[in-house]
Short mmCIF file of C-alpha atoms in Angstrom, two decimals:
data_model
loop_
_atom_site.label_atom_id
_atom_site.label_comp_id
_atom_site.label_asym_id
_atom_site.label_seq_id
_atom_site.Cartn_x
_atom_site.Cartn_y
_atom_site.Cartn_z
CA UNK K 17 -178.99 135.50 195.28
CA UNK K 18 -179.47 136.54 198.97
CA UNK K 19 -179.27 140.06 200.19
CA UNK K 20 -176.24 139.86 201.64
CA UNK K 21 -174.46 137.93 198.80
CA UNK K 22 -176.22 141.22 196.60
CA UNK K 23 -174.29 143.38 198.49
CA UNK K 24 -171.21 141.69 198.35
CA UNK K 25 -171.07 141.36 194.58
CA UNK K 26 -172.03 144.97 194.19
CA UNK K 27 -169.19 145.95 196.71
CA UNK K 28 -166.77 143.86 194.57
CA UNK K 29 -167.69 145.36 191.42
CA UNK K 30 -167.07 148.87 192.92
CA UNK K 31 -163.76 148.50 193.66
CA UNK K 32 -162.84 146.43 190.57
CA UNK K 33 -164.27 149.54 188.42
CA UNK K 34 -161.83 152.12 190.68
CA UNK K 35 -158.85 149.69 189.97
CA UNK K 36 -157.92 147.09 188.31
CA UNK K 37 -155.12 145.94 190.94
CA UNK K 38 -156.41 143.89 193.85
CA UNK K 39 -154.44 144.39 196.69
CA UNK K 40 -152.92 141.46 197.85
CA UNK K 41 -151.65 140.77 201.83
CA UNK K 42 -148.28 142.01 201.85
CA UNK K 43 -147.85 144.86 199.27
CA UNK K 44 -146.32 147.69 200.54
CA UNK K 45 -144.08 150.40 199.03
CA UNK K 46 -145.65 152.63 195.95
CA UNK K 47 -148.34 150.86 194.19
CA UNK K 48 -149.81 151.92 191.03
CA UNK K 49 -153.51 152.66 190.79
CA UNK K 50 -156.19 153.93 188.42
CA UNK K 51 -159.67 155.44 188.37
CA UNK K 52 -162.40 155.85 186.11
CA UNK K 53 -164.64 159.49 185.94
CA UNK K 54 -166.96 159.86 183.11
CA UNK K 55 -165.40 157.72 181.10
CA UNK K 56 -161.50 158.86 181.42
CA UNK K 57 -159.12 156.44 183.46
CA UNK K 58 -156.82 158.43 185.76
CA UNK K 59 -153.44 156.77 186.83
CA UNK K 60 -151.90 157.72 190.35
CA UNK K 61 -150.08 155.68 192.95
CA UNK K 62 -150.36 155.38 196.57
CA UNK K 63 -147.54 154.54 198.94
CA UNK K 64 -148.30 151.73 202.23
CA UNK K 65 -145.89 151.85 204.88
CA UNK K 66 -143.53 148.31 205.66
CA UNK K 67 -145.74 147.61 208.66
CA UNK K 68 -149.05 148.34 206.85
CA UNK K 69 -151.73 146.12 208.39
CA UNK K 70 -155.42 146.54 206.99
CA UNK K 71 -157.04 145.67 209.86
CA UNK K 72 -155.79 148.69 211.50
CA UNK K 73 -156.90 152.02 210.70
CA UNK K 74 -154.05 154.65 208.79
CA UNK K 75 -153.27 158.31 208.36
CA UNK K 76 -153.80 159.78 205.19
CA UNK K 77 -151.99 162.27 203.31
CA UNK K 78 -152.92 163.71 199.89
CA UNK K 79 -149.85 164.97 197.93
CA UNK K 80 -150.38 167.64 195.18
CA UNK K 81 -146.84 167.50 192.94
CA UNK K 82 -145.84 170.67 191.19
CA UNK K 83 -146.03 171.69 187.26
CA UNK K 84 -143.29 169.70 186.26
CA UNK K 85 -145.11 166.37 187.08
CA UNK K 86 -148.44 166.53 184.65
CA UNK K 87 -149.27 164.10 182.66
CA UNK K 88 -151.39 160.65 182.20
CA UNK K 89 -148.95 157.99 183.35
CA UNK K 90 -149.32 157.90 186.91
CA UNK K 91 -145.51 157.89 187.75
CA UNK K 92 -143.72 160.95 187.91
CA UNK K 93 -145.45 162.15 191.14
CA UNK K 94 -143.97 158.80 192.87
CA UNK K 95 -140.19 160.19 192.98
CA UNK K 96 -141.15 163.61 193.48
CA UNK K 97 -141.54 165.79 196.76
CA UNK K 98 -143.29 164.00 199.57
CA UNK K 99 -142.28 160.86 197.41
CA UNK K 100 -138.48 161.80 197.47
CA UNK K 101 -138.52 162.32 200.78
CA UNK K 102 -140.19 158.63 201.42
CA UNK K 103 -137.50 157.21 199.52
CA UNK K 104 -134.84 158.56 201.49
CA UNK K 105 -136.38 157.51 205.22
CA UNK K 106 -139.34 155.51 205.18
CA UNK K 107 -139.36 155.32 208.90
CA UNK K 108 -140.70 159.08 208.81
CA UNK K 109 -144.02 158.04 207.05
CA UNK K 110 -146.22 155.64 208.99
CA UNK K 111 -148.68 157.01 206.27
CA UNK K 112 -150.69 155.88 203.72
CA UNK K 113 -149.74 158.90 201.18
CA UNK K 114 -151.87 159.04 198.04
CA UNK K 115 -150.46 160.79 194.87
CA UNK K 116 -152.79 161.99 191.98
CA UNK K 117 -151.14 163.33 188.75
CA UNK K 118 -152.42 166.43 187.38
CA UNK K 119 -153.47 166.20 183.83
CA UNK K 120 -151.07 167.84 180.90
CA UNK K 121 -151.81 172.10 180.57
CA UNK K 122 -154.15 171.39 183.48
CA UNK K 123 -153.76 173.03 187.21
CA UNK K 124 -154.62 171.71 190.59
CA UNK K 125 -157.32 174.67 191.09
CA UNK K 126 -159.82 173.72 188.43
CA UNK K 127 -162.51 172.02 189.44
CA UNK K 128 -162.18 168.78 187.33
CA UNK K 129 -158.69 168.04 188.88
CA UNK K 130 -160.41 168.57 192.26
CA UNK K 131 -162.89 165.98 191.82
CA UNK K 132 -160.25 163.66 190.25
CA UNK K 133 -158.15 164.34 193.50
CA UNK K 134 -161.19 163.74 195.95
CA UNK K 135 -162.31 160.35 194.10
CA UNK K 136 -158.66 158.78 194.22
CA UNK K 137 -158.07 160.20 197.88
CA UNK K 138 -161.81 158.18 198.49
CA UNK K 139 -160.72 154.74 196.79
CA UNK K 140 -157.48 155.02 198.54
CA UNK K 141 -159.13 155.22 202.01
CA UNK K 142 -161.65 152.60 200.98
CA UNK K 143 -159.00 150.14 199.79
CA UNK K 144 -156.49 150.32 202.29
CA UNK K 145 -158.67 151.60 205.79
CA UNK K 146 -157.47 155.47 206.12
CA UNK K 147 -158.85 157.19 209.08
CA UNK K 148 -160.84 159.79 208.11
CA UNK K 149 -160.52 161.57 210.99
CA UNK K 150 -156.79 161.71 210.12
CA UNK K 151 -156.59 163.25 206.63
CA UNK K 152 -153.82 165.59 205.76
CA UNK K 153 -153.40 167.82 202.71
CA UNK K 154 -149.92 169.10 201.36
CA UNK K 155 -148.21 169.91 198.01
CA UNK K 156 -145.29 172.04 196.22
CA UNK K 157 -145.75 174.92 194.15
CA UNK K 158 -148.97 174.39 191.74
CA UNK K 159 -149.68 172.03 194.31
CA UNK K 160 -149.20 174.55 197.09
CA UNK K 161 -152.02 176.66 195.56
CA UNK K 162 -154.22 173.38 195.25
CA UNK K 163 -154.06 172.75 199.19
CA UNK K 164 -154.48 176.69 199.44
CA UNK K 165 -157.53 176.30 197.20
CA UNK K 166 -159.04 172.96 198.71
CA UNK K 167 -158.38 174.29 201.85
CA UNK K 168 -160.83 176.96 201.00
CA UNK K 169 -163.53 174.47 199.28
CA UNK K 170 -162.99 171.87 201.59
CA UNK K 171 -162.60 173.28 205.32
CA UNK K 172 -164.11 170.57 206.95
CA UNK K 173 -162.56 167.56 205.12
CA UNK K 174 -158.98 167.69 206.00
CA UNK K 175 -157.18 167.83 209.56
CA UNK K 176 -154.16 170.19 208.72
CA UNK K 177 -152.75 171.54 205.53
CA UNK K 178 -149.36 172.01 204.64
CA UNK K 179 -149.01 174.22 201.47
CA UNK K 180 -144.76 175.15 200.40
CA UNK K 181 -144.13 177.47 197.57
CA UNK K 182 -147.93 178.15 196.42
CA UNK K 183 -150.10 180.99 196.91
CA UNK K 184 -153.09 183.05 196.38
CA UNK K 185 -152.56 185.02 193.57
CA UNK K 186 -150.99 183.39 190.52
CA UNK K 187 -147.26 184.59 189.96
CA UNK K 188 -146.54 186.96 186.97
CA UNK K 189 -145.43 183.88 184.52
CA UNK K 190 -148.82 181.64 185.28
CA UNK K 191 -151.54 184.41 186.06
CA UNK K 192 -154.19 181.55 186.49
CA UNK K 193 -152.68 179.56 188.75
CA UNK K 194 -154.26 181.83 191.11
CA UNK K 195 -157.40 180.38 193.64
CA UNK K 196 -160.69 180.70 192.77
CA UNK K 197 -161.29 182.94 195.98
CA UNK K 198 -158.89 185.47 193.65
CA UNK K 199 -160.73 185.19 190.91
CA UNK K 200 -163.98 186.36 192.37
CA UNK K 201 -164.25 190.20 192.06
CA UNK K 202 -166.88 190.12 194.49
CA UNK K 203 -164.22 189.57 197.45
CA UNK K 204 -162.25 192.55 198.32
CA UNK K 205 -159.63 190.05 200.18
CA UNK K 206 -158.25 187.02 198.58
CA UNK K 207 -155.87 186.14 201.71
CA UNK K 208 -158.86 187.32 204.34
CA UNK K 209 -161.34 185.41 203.08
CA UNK K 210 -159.05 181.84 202.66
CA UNK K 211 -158.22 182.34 206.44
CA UNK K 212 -161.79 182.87 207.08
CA UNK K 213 -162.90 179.63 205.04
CA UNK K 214 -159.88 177.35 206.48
CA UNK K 215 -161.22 178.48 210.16
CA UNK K 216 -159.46 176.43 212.70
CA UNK K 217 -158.02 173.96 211.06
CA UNK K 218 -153.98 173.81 211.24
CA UNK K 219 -151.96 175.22 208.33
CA UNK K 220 -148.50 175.14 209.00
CA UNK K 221 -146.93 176.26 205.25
CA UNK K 222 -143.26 177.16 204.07
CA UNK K 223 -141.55 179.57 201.42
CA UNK K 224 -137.88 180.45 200.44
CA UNK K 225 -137.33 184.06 201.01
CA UNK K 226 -135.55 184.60 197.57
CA UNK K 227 -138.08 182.90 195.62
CA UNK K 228 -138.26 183.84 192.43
CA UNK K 229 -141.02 182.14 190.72
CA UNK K 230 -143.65 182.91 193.58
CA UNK K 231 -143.30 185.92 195.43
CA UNK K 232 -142.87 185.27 198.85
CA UNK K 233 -145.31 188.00 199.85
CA UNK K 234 -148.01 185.43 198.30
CA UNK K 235 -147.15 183.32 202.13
CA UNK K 236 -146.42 186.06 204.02
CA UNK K 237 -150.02 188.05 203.65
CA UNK K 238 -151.56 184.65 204.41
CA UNK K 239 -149.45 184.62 207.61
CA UNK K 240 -150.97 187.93 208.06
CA UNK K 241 -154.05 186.91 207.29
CA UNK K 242 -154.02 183.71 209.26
CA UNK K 243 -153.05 185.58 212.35
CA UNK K 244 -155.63 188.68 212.13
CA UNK K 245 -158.23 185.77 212.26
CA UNK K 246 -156.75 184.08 215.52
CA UNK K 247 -155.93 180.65 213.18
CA UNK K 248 -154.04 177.56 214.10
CA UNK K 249 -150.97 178.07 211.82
CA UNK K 250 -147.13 178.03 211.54
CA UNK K 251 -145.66 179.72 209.12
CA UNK K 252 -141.59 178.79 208.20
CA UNK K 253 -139.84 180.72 205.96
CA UNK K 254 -136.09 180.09 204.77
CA UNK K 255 -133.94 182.72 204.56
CA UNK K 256 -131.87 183.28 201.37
CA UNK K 257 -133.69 180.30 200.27
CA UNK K 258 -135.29 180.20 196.21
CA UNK K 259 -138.63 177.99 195.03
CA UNK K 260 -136.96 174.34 195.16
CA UNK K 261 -137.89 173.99 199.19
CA UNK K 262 -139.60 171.60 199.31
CA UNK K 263 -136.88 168.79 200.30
CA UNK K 264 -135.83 171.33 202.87
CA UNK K 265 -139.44 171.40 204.18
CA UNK K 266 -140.17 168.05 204.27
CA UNK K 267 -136.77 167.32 205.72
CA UNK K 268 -138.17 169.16 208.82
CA UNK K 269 -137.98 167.00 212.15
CA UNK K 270 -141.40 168.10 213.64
CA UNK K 271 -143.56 168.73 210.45
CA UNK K 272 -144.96 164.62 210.46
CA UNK K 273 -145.00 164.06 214.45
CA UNK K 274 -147.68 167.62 214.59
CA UNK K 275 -149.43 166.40 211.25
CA UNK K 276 -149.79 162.96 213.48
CA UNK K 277 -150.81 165.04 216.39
CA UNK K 278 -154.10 166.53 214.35
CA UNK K 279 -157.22 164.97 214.32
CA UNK K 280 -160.66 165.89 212.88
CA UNK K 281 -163.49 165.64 215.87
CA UNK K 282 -165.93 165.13 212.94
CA UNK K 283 -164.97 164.40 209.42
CA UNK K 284 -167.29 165.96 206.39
CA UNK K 285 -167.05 164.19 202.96
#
């Protein structure tokens, strides 16, 4: 075997080992995917826009669903959130969105979900030519505090973030939900030192006033935060409004046309 035949073949059996579905010219819509990590297959599904062409290069976003959604089947997180609001106008996402599922009693903020998240976001933009320069992070509830906590880990690896309903500190109910920046006792300031670690990078994040799972002081001392160190953020919150907000927030007119609008100048992995 040539060289060059080597490499193909080795490329091939890559990406059959991160899914067993080839993707074939002309699937769009949600499309069911799986990954292997140290020997346990993780299910998720990624969504391709109508117009999806390979040969172009995509936007990326990384949806982490909320509590309700863990499990090992892959599905629930694809009519749920971001995925809801697909469903209802598909013209809104000219996206490649990419959907892990959290695994059952598990959370977003431990570091084996994070890896999990990270390899599928990596096939995804492998398979199906996401710009890395174009990679945006978002989720509801548990999956607000992921982005909150990737955000942190991951500064450099992601072009905005848009975290509704999560938080710092775990609520009252879920204690260790909370980030790992929380956790540390060596940091005085949870919500000081995730501005300082998310740096420039835009964060534009949303919370119901009346919430009553998480407090809505968790978003507002990050808005705080965010502004004492001169950060690129918005920060919506809806009056009156409970947890559920996240149809509300993704309903918003602007939120996609400024994720569109940010771009990495260089991309870490």
């Amino acid at each position: 075997m040539t060289l060059s035949g080597l490499r193909v073949a080795v490329v091939a059996a890559v990406l059959f080992a991160v899914s067993p579905f080839a993707f074939a010219k002309g699937d769009t819509g949600f499309l069911d995917r799986s990954i292997n990590i140290d020997g346990q297959t993780y299910r998720y599904q990624v969504y391709l826009p109508a117009d999806f062409d390979k040969k172009k290069s995509w936007p990326v976003i990384l949806f982490l669903h909320s509590v309700s959604q863990r499990g090992d089947d892959g599905l629930q997180p694809g009519d749920f959130g971001i995925a809801h609001a697909i469903r209802i106008d598909r013209d809104r996402f000219p996206f490649i969105v990419v959907m892990p599922q959290c695994g059952k009693d598990k959370k977003w903020v431990v570091p084996a979900m994070q890896k999990m998240v990270l390899a599928e976001l990596d096939a995804s933009v492998h398979e199906f030519h996401g710009d890395r320069t174009r990679i945006y992070l978002t989720g509801i509830s548990m999956g607000g505090f992921g982005v909150w906590e990737m955000a942190a880990q991951y500064p450099g690896r992601f072009a905005a973030f848009v975290p509704i309903c999560g938080g710092i500190h775990g609520p009252p109910k879920v204690p260790d939900a909370r980030v790992s920046v929380a956790a540390d006792p060596a940091i005085a300031d949870p919500y000081a030192e995730t501005a300082r670690r998310i740096g420039k990078t835009p964060v534009w994040f949303f919370h119901g006033s009346a919430d009553p799972v998480v407090s809505v002081e968790e978003s507002r001392q990050m808005a705080v935060a965010l502004k004492e160190s001169h950060s690129d953020f918005r920060y919506t919150e809806y009056p009156g409004a409970g947890h559920e907000i996240w149809d509300k927030a993704y309903a918003e007119p602007e939120l996609f046309h400024w994720l569109l609008s940010q771009v990495l100048a260089v991309p870490t992995r």
